[in-house]
């Protein structure tokens, strides 16, 4: 039986649709270029209700007339109301403006549709990813035995690192498996394993521990110094305490750049403690990894080379589009814990490299190409200079905050975040607690700037996360002025809101918006 010939309008990329492909990509590029060239605020300010109504209205069972129509519809639904991370008044979370070469690479990787799992689906993509893993390990200072794999993000990287630590721990505590890696009963109980981290460590550590079947209270908090960095002596005491209780320390998770304060745990001193105790050290450098290429601040990460595993998020401080992350290990042999051989995919004793042997994923995007293209066009030094710029900007922003009588600086910046709150003279802490989340929501509702919020010692603080090297102290000043203006409006109370103009218009929406901008990482 012969197959019917598909019409050239079948929309699948092949020789008959290359013109349609060219046109579609041209339209997509033109749309983004147009908006990037013209947006003057990070958000349109559209309400949840209006966006919900717009999205719900679309009949997914009836396609639009064509790509042009669908693209226009998508512009109105999505692009016009996206949050623009390149806009210098976006200062909320760990999102960065993206490198243009990486966008070109992303288009290549998506269209070619490589899956970096087995050699016969990836060929040189596997080799390119491996070179980048090697390069990153070199920057970390790992030796020739090191290895790693790209992941979907810091959450997956941390989870995989904890999985490797768990398996390593079970092996070292006499939990032998048979040659196929199958579990035997009677090994080390999962419920006895403990992970030590600070209260400022990322919540993916706790999530990962839960996913790995550890006890609900498996993650123990280690005390920090005043700057929020893990105390090596407290760590030593905590390791002893776990062992005295008859439990087992599975891993210590140090953070190189905590999400809120940007604190970098004292990696070398912590490595002294973990190596003396024979405990796995994971360094979560999801945020701080940009320092690996900083021309002036690489030494802030000294000691990272002594970790057993490291998380890096290229989509945070290497200016890569989401997603681009990796987990690296000092001893590549440790990756065997995620290897599973399937006859149909990656049989034992394969003669070719299969990245699927190292990953929790099977089908996996060729995200590495974005970093490759970035390094080939921009170079590592330029990335590092951008990192230096945002660290300098944070220091300047802290000075600006300190000089403003209406604002209070929480603590000195350590990387590129600034924690502060609106608290003019005469406003007590409870009132500041009430007003600051409202100020933040009102600012978001206005669309004119976006900042984050968090809690420190139970109190509400605002946070600037600065990852845009094009942002300046003037932009910071502008955002602070907006916040202060909204803050005074809120303190004045509802009766003062009659004359509504400028940012005041946003104030009545504040309470309703509060739930929309929860305290995220
Ligand atoms: C952002 C972050 C993560 C999580 O990374 P994702 O890429 O968002 O999954 C983990 N750890 C730290 C310190 C982070 O800042």
mmCIF file of N, CA, C and O in Angstrom, residues 49-60 62 73 77:
data_model
loop_
_atom_site.group_PDB
_atom_site.id
_atom_site.type_symbol
_atom_site.label_atom_id
_atom_site.label_comp_id
_atom_site.label_asym_id
_atom_site.label_seq_id
_atom_site.Cartn_x
_atom_site.Cartn_y
_atom_site.Cartn_z
ATOM 1 N N UNK A 49 -7.108 38.993 36.169
ATOM 2 C CA UNK A 49 -8.454 38.747 35.633
ATOM 3 C C UNK A 49 -8.494 38.983 34.130
ATOM 4 O O UNK A 49 -9.078 38.197 33.380
ATOM 5 N N UNK A 50 -7.884 40.066 33.692
ATOM 6 C CA UNK A 50 -7.974 40.378 32.262
ATOM 7 C C UNK A 50 -7.169 39.362 31.444
ATOM 8 O O UNK A 50 -7.605 38.930 30.376
ATOM 9 N N UNK A 51 -6.007 38.948 31.958
ATOM 10 C CA UNK A 51 -5.214 37.961 31.220
ATOM 11 C C UNK A 51 -5.914 36.603 31.210
ATOM 12 O O UNK A 51 -5.926 35.902 30.190
ATOM 13 N N UNK A 52 -6.543 36.265 32.357
ATOM 14 C CA UNK A 52 -7.267 34.997 32.430
ATOM 15 C C UNK A 52 -8.393 34.980 31.393
ATOM 16 O O UNK A 52 -8.586 33.987 30.685
ATOM 17 N N UNK A 53 -9.106 36.086 31.309
ATOM 18 C CA UNK A 53 -10.229 36.161 30.359
ATOM 19 C C UNK A 53 -9.715 36.018 28.923
ATOM 20 O O UNK A 53 -10.300 35.296 28.109
ATOM 21 N N UNK A 54 -8.613 36.702 28.625
ATOM 22 C CA UNK A 54 -8.050 36.634 27.267
ATOM 23 C C UNK A 54 -7.625 35.222 26.887
ATOM 24 O O UNK A 54 -7.856 34.770 25.772
ATOM 25 N N UNK A 55 -6.973 34.543 27.814
ATOM 26 C CA UNK A 55 -6.469 33.196 27.527
ATOM 27 C C UNK A 55 -7.638 32.214 27.416
ATOM 28 O O UNK A 55 -7.659 31.353 26.525
ATOM 29 N N UNK A 56 -8.611 32.364 28.294
ATOM 30 C CA UNK A 56 -9.753 31.431 28.308
ATOM 31 C C UNK A 56 -10.591 31.542 27.039
ATOM 32 O O UNK A 56 -11.241 30.586 26.624
ATOM 33 N N UNK A 57 -10.602 32.728 26.457
ATOM 34 C CA UNK A 57 -11.440 32.988 25.288
ATOM 35 C C UNK A 57 -11.014 32.197 24.044
ATOM 36 O O UNK A 57 -11.800 31.989 23.131
ATOM 37 N N UNK A 58 -9.775 31.761 24.004
ATOM 38 C CA UNK A 58 -9.260 31.110 22.795
ATOM 39 C C UNK A 58 -9.865 29.719 22.633
ATOM 40 O O UNK A 58 -9.857 28.916 23.558
ATOM 41 N N UNK A 59 -10.376 29.438 21.456
ATOM 42 C CA UNK A 59 -10.955 28.119 21.157
ATOM 43 C C UNK A 59 -9.838 27.235 20.589
ATOM 44 O O UNK A 59 -9.459 27.374 19.425
ATOM 45 N N UNK A 60 -9.342 26.337 21.418
ATOM 46 C CA UNK A 60 -8.201 25.513 20.998
ATOM 47 C C UNK A 60 -8.593 24.426 20.007
ATOM 48 O O UNK A 60 -7.725 23.767 19.436
ATOM 49 N N UNK A 62 -10.280 25.162 17.334
ATOM 50 C CA UNK A 62 -10.391 25.807 16.017
ATOM 51 C C UNK A 62 -9.164 26.667 15.755
ATOM 52 O O UNK A 62 -9.043 27.760 16.298
ATOM 53 N N UNK A 73 -2.218 37.060 17.532
ATOM 54 C CA UNK A 73 -2.985 36.689 18.725
ATOM 55 C C UNK A 73 -2.032 36.461 19.908
ATOM 56 O O UNK A 73 -2.284 36.932 21.018
ATOM 57 N N UNK A 77 -1.660 38.138 23.630
ATOM 58 C CA UNK A 77 -1.886 37.309 24.821
ATOM 59 C C UNK A 77 -0.641 37.235 25.696
ATOM 60 O O UNK A 77 -0.733 37.239 26.920
#
